[in-house]
Coordinates of C-alpha atoms in Angstrom, one line a residue:
Chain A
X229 CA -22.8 -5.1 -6.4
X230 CA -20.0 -7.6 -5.2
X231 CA -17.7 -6.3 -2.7
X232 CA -14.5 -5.3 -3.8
X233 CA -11.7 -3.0 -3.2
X234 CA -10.2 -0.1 -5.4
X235 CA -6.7 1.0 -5.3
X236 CA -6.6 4.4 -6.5
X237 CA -3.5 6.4 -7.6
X238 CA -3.9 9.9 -5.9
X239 CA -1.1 11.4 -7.7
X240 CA 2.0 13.6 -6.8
X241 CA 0.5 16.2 -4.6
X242 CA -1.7 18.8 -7.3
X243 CA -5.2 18.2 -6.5
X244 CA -6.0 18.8 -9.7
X245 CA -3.4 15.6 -11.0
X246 CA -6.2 13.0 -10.3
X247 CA -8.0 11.6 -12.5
X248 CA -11.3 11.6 -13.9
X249 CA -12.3 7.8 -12.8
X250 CA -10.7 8.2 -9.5
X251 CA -13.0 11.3 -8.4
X252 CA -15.8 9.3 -10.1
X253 CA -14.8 5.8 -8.1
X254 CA -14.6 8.1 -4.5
X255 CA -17.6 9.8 -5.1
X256 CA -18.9 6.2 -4.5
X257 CA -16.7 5.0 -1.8
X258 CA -18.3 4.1 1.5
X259 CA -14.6 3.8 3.4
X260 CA -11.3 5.7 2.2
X261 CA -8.0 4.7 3.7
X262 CA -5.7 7.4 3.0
X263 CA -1.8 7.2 2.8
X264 CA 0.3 10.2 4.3
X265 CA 1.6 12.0 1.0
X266 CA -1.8 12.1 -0.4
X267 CA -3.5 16.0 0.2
X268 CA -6.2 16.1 1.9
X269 CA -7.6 18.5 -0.4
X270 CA -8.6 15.1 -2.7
X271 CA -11.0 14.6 0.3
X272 CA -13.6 16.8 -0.8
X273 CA -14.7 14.1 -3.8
X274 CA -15.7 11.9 -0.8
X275 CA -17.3 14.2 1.8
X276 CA -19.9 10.8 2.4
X277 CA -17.2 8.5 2.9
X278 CA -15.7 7.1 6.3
X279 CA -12.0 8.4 6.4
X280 CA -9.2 6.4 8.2
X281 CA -5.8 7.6 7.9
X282 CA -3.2 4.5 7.5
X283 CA 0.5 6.9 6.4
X284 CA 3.6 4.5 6.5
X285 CA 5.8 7.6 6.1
X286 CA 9.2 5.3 5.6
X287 CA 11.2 5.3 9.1
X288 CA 8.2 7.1 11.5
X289 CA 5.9 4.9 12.9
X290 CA 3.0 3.7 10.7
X291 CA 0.2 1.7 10.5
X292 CA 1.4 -2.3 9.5
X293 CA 1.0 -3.1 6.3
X294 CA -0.8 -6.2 7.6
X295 CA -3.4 -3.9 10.0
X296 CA -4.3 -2.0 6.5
X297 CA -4.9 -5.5 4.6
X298 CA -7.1 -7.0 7.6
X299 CA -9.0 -3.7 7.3
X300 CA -9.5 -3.3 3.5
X301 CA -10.7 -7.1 4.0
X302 CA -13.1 -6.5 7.3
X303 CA -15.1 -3.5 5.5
X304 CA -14.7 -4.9 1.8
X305 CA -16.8 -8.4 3.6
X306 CA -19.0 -6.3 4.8
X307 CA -20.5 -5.0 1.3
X308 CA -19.0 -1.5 1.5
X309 CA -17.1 0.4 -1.5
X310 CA -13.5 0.5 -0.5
X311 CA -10.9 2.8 -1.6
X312 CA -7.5 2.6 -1.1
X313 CA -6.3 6.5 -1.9
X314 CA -2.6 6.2 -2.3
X315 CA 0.0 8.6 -3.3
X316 CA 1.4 8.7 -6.8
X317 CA 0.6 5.7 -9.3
X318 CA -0.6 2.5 -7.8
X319 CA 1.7 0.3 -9.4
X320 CA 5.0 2.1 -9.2
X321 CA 6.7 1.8 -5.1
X322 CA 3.0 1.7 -3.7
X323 CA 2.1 -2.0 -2.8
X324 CA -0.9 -2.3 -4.9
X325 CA 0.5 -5.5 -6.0
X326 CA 0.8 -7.3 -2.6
X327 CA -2.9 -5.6 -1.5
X328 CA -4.3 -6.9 -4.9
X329 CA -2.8 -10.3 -4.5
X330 CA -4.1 -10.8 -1.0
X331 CA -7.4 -9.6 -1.2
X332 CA -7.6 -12.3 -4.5
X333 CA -6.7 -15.1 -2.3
X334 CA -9.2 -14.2 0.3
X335 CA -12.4 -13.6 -2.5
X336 CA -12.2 -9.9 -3.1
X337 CA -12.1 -8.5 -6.4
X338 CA -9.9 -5.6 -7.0
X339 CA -9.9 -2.8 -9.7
X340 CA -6.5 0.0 -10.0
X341 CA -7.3 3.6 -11.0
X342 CA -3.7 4.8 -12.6
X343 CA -2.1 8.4 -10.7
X344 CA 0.3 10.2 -12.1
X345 CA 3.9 9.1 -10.4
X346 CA 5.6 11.4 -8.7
X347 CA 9.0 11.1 -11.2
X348 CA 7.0 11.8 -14.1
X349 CA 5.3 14.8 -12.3
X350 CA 9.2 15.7 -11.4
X351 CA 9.8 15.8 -15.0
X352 CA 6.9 17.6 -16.6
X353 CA 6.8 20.6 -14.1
X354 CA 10.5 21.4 -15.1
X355 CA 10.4 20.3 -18.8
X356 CA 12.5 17.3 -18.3
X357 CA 12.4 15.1 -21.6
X358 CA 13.2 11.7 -19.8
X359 CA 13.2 9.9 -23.1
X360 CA 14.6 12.5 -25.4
X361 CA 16.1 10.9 -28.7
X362 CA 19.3 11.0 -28.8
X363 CA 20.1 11.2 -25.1
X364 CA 18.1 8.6 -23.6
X365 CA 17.0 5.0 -24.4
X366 CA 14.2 5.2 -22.2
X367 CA 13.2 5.7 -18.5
X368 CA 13.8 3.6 -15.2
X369 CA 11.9 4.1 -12.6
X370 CA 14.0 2.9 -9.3
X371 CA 14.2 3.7 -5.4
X372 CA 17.1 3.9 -3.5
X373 CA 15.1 2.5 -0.4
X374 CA 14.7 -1.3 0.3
X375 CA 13.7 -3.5 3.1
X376 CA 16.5 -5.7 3.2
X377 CA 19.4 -3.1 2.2
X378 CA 20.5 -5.0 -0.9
X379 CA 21.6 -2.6 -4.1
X380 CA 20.8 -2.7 -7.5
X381 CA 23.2 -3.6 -10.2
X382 CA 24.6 0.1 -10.8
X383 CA 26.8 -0.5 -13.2
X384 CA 24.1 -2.4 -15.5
X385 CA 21.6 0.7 -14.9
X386 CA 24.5 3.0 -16.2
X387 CA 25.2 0.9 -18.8
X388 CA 21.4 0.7 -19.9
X389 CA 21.6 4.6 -21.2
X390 CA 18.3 5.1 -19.8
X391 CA 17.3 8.0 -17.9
X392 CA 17.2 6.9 -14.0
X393 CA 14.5 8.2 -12.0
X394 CA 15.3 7.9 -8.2
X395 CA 12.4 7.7 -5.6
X396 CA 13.4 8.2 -1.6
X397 CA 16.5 9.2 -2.2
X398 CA 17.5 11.6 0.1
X399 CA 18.5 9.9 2.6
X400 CA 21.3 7.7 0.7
X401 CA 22.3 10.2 -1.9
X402 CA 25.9 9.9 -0.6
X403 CA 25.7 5.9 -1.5
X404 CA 24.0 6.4 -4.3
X405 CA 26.5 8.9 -5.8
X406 CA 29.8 7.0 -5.0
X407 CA 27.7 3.7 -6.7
X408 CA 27.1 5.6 -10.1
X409 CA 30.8 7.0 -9.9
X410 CA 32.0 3.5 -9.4
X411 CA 29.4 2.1 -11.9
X412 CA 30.8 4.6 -14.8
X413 CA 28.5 7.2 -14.9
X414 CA 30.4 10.3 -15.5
X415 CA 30.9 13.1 -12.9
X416 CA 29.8 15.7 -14.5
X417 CA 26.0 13.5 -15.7
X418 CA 23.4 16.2 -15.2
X419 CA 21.0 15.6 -12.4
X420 CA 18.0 17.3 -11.2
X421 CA 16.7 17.2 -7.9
X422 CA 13.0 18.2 -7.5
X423 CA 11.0 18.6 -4.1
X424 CA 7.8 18.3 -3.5
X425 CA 7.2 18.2 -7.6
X426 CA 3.4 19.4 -8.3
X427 CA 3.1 21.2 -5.6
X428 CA 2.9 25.3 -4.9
X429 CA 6.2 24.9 -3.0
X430 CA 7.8 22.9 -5.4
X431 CA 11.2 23.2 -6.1
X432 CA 14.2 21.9 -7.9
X433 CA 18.0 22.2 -8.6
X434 CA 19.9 21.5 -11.2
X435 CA 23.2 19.5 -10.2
X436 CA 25.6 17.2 -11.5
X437 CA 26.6 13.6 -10.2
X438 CA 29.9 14.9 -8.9
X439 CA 28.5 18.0 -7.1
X440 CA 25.4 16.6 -6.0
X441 CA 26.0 15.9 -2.3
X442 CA 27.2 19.3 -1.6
X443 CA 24.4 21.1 -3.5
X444 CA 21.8 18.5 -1.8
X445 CA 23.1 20.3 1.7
X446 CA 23.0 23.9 -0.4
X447 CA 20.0 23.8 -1.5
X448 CA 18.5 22.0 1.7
X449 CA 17.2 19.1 -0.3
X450 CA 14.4 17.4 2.0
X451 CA 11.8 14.4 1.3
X452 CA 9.6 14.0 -0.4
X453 CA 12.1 14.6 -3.6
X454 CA 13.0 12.9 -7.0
X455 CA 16.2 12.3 -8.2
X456 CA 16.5 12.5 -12.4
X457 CA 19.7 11.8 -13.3
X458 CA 20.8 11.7 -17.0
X459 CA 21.7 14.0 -19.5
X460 CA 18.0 14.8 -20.1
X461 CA 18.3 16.1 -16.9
X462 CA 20.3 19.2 -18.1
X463 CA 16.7 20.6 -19.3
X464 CA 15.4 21.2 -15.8
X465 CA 13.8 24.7 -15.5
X466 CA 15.1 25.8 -19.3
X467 CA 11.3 26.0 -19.6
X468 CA 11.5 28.6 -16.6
X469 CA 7.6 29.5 -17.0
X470 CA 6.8 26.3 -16.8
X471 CA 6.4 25.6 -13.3
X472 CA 4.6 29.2 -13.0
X473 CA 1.7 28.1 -15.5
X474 CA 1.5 25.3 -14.2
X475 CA 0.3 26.8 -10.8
X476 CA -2.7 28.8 -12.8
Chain B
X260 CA -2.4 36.6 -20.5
X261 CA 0.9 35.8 -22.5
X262 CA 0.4 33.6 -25.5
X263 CA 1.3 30.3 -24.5
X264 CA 0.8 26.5 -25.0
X265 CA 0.3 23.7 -22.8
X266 CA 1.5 19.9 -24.2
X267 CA -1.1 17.6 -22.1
X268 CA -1.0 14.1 -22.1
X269 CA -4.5 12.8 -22.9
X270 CA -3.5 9.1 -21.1
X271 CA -4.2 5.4 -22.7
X272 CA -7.1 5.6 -23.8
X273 CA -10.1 5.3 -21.2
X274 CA -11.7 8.9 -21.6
X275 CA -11.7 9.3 -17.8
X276 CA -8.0 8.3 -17.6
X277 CA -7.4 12.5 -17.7
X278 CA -6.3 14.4 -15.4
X279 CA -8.7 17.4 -13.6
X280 CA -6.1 19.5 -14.8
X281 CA -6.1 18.3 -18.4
X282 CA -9.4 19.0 -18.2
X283 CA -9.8 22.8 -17.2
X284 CA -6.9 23.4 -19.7
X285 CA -8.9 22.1 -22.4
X286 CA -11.8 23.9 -21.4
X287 CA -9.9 27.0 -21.9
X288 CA -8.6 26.0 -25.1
X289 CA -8.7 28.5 -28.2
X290 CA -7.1 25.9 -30.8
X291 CA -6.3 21.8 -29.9
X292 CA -3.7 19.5 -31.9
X293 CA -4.8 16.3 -31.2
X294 CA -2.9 13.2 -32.1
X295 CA -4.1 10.2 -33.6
X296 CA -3.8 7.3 -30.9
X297 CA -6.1 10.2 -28.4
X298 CA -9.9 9.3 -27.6
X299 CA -11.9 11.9 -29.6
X300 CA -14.3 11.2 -27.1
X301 CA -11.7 13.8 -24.9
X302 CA -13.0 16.4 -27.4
X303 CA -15.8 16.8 -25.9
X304 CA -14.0 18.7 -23.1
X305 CA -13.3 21.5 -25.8
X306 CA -16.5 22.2 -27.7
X307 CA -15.6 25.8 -27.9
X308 CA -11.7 25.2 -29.3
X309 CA -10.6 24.9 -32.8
X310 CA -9.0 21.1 -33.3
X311 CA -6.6 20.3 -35.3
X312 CA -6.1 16.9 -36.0
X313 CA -1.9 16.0 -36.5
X314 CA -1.5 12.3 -35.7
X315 CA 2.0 11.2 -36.5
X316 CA 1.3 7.2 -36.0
X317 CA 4.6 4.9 -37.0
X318 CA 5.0 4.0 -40.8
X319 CA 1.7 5.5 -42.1
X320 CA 1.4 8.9 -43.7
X321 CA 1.7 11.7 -41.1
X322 CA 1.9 15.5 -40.4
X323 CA 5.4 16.4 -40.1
X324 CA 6.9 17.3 -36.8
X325 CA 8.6 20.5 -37.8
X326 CA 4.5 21.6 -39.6
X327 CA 3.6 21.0 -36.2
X328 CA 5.9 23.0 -34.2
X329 CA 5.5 25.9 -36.8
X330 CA 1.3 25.8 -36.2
X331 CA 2.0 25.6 -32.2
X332 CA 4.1 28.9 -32.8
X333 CA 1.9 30.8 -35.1
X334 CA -0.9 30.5 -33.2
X335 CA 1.0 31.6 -29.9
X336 CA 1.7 34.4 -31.5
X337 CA -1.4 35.2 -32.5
X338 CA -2.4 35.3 -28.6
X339 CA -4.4 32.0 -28.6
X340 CA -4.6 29.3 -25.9
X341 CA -2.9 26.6 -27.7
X342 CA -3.3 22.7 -26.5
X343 CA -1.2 19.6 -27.8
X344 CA -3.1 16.6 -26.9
X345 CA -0.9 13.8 -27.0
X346 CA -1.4 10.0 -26.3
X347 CA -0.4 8.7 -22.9
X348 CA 2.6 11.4 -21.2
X349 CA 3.8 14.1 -22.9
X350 CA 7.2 13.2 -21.2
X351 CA 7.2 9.2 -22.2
X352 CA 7.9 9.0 -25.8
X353 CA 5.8 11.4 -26.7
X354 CA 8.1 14.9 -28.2
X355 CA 7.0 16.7 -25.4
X356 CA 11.2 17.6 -24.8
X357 CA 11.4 18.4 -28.3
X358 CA 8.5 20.9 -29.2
X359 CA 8.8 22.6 -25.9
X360 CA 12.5 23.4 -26.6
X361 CA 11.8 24.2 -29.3
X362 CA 8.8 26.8 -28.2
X363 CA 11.6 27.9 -25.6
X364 CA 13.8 28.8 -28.3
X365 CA 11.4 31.0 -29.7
X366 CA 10.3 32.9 -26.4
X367 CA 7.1 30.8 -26.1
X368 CA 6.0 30.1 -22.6
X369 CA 4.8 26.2 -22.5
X370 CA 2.8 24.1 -19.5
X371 CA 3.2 20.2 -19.3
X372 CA 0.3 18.3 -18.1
X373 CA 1.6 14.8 -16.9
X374 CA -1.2 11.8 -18.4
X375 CA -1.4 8.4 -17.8
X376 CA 1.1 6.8 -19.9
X377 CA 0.1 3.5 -21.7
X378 CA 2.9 1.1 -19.8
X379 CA 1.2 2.0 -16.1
X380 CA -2.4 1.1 -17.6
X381 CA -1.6 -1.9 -19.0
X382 CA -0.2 -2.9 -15.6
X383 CA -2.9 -1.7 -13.7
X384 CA -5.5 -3.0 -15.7
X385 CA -4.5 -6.3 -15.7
X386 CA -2.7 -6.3 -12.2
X387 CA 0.7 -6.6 -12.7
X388 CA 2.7 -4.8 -10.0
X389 CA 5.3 -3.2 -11.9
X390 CA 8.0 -2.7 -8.5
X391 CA 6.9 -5.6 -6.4
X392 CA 9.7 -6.0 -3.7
X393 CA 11.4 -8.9 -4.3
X394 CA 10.9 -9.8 -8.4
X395 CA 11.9 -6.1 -9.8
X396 CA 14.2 -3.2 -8.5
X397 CA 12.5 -0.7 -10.2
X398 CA 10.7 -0.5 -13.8
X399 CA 12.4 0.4 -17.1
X400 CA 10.1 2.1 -20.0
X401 CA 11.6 1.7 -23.3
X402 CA 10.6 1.4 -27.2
X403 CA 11.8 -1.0 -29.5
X404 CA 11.1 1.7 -32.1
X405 CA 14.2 4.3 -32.9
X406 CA 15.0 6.3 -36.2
X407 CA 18.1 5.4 -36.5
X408 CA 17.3 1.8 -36.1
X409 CA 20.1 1.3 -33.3
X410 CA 19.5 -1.0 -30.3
X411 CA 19.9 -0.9 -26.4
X412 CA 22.4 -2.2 -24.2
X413 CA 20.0 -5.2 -23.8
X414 CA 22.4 -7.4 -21.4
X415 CA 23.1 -4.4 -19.6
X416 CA 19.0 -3.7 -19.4
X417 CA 18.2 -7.8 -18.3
X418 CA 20.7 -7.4 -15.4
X419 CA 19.6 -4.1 -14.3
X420 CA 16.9 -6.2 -12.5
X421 CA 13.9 -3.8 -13.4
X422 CA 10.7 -5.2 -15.1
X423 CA 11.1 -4.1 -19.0
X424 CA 7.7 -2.3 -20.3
X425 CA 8.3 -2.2 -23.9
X426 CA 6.4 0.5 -26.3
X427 CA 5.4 -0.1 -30.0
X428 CA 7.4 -3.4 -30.2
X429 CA 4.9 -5.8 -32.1
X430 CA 6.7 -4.7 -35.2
X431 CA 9.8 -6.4 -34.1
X432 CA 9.0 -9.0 -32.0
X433 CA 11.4 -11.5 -33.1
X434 CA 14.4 -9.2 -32.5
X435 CA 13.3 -8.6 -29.3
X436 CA 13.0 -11.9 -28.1
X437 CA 16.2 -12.9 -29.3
X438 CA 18.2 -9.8 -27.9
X439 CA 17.0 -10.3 -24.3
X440 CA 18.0 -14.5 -24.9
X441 CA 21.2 -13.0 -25.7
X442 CA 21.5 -10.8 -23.1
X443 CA 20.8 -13.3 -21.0
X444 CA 17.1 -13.3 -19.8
X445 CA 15.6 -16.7 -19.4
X446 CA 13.6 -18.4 -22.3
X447 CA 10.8 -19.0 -19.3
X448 CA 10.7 -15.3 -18.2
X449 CA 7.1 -14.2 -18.3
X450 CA 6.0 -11.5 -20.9
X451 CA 2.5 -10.2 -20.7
X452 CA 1.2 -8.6 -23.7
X453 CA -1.2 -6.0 -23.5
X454 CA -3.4 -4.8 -26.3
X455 CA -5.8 -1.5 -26.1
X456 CA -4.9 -1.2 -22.3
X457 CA -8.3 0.9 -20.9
X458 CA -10.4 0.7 -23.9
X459 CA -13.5 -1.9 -23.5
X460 CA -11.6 -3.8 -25.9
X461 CA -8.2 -4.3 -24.2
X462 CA -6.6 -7.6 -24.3
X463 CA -4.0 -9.2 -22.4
X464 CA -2.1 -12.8 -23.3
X465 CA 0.3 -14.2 -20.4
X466 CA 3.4 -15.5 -22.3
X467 CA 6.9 -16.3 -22.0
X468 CA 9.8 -14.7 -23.3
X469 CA 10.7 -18.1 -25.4
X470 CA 7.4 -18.8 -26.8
X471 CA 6.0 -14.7 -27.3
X472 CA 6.2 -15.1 -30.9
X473 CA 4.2 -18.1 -31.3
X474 CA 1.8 -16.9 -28.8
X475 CA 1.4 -13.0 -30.2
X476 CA 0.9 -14.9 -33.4
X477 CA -1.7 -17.1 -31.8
X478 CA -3.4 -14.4 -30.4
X479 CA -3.3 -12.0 -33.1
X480 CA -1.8 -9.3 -31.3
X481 CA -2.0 -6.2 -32.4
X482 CA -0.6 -2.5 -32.6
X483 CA -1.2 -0.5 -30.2
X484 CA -0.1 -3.0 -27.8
X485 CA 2.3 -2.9 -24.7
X486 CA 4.9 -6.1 -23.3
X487 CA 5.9 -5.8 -20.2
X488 CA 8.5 -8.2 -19.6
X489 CA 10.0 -9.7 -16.0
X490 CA 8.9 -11.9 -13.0
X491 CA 6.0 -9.8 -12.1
X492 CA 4.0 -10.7 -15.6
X493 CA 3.0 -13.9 -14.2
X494 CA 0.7 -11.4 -12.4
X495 CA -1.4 -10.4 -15.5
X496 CA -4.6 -11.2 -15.2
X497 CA -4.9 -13.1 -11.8
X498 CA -7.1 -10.7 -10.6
X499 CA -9.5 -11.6 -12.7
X500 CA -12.2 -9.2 -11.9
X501 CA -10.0 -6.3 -12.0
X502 CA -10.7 -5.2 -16.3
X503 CA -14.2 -5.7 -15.6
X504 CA -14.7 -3.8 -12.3
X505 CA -12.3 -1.1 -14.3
X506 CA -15.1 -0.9 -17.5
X507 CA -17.7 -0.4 -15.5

């Protein structure tokens, strides 16, 4: 077998949101670099593998990004099965795309094992309909955090009638709120903040665009969280049992 | 145990593309619905369960949606364990908002189980990173398919910024391609089109927004087939290695 790496979605917290392949894929691994928001519970499919830890938890100090390439590279030369367990879906705010296209310029073949994302998990455990005819268009998938600072086109997300889906968001919701105000998005748009989605502790809040600030600080609104905001949103927690069964 | 039912998305395709989750609810299954575009390969999970086949696919002859929601109810209400198996994520185009609401309405207790939804495997099997800082803000998932035949805001959707993953759009490919030249997207924009994503026969054709027509015609693309449409296509297929490291 060639050396290569895998980049594995480890979903939105649920141990039991992983996937078939990616149990099957770290049952195999040799090394597992593990991101900070992935449970450690997921561990026990790899009980042979060598586990390093490599979080990047956004503003704490982190492993660089650059230290975690070199490393997926040094044990990926050196014949063993990699596995890059990271939180959520690979593809969706989790680098897989700069690790994939590095390790193809040095040689290294690279396969991606979907997760669930944690906006869709958001959605599902409080019967959110994020593409519901009728109210929404479709579903964006954006995050309110970026190296260099610079904003999305608000008013052109409003305009788009899709359901906006807002990763690490916490920390700017008072930006983010006067942007969709100024954009157009009307004050009273439904939106549903959900912490820590899949997990036993989960919880979530039903707010509105105007409110949302203040109920943030009500409801002590803390990271990891996902913002849904559209009138889709309005749904969250009608299916109150939901999030119980869910939990069986 | 109440009488309840669980909508759980069986993902794109690839049988182990199912969640652990999706899994032990099967297991538990008195009665499944099971829609066409699942693997029946998934049924396999449920040998004791009653199935129900209820596929719904575009234009052909189908089960009605309001026959379905009645058979979800009686069978509630006749204590069973009732799963809706449903292509990709119950929450992404798939009526998931609608039946539960529906069930909700009707003092039925319902579970979502999140699956991998067929935009994220296209990009993953191929290597296309959806969010890469950089080329896209954030991803939009829409379809080109809507009762009512009414369109997007597609300037609004090509200035938004976010890579465009379009579902069950081979149909109308044309319009497509000349609403987003309209709306201002570049002619040389790259469109990847994904066929199959996850099955051992999934194919993927690296295009251009200008030329997709040609090409989709040239490659004899077919339904069900995914476009994901923005700066990060060019990725499609550079790693190479990745759809065959994924089948194995």
């Amino acid at each position: 077998m060639n050396p290569h790496v895998w980049l594995v979605g480890a979903g939105p917290g649920d141990p039991e949101l992983i996937t078939l392949k990616a149990v099957r894929v770290l049952a195999r691994a040799d090394v597992v670099l593990v991101d900070d928001l992935v449970n450690p519970a997921l561990l026990e499919h790899c009980p042979q593998a060598r586990i390093l830890r490599v979080g990047k938890r956004g503003g704490c100090r982190s492993t660089p990004q650059a230290f975690i390439q070199r490393l997926l590279l040094r044990y990926a030369r050196q014949g063993r099965c990699v596995v890059r367990l990271k939180g959520g879906d690979p593809c969706i705010f989790g680098r897989a795309g700069e690790e994939a296209a590095w390790l193809a310029q040095h040689g290294i073949a690279c396969g991606i094992v979907n997760g669930i994302t944690a906006g869709l998990a958001a959605a599902s455990e409080f019967g959110i309909p994020l593409t519901l005819r009728g109210l929404a268009r479709g579903v964006t998938l954006l995050t309110a955090h970026t190296e260099d600072g610079s904003q999305p086109d608000w008013p052109a997300l409003v305009r788009s009638g899709t359901t906006l889906v807002l990763y690490m968001g916490v920390a700017t919701l008072e930006q983010t709120r006067s942007r969709l105000l100024a954009g157009g998005l009307a004050a009273d748009t439904p939106v549903a903040m959900v912490e820590r989605a899949s997990l036993p502790e989960q919880r979530a809040h039903l707010s509105s665009l105007g409110r949302m600030n203040e109920d943030a600080r009500g409801f002590a609104l803390r990271s990891p969280a996902i913002l849904i905001i559209g009138a889709v949103a309005a749904y969250c927690g009608t299916q109150r049992t939901a999030a119980r069964l869910a939990a069986n």
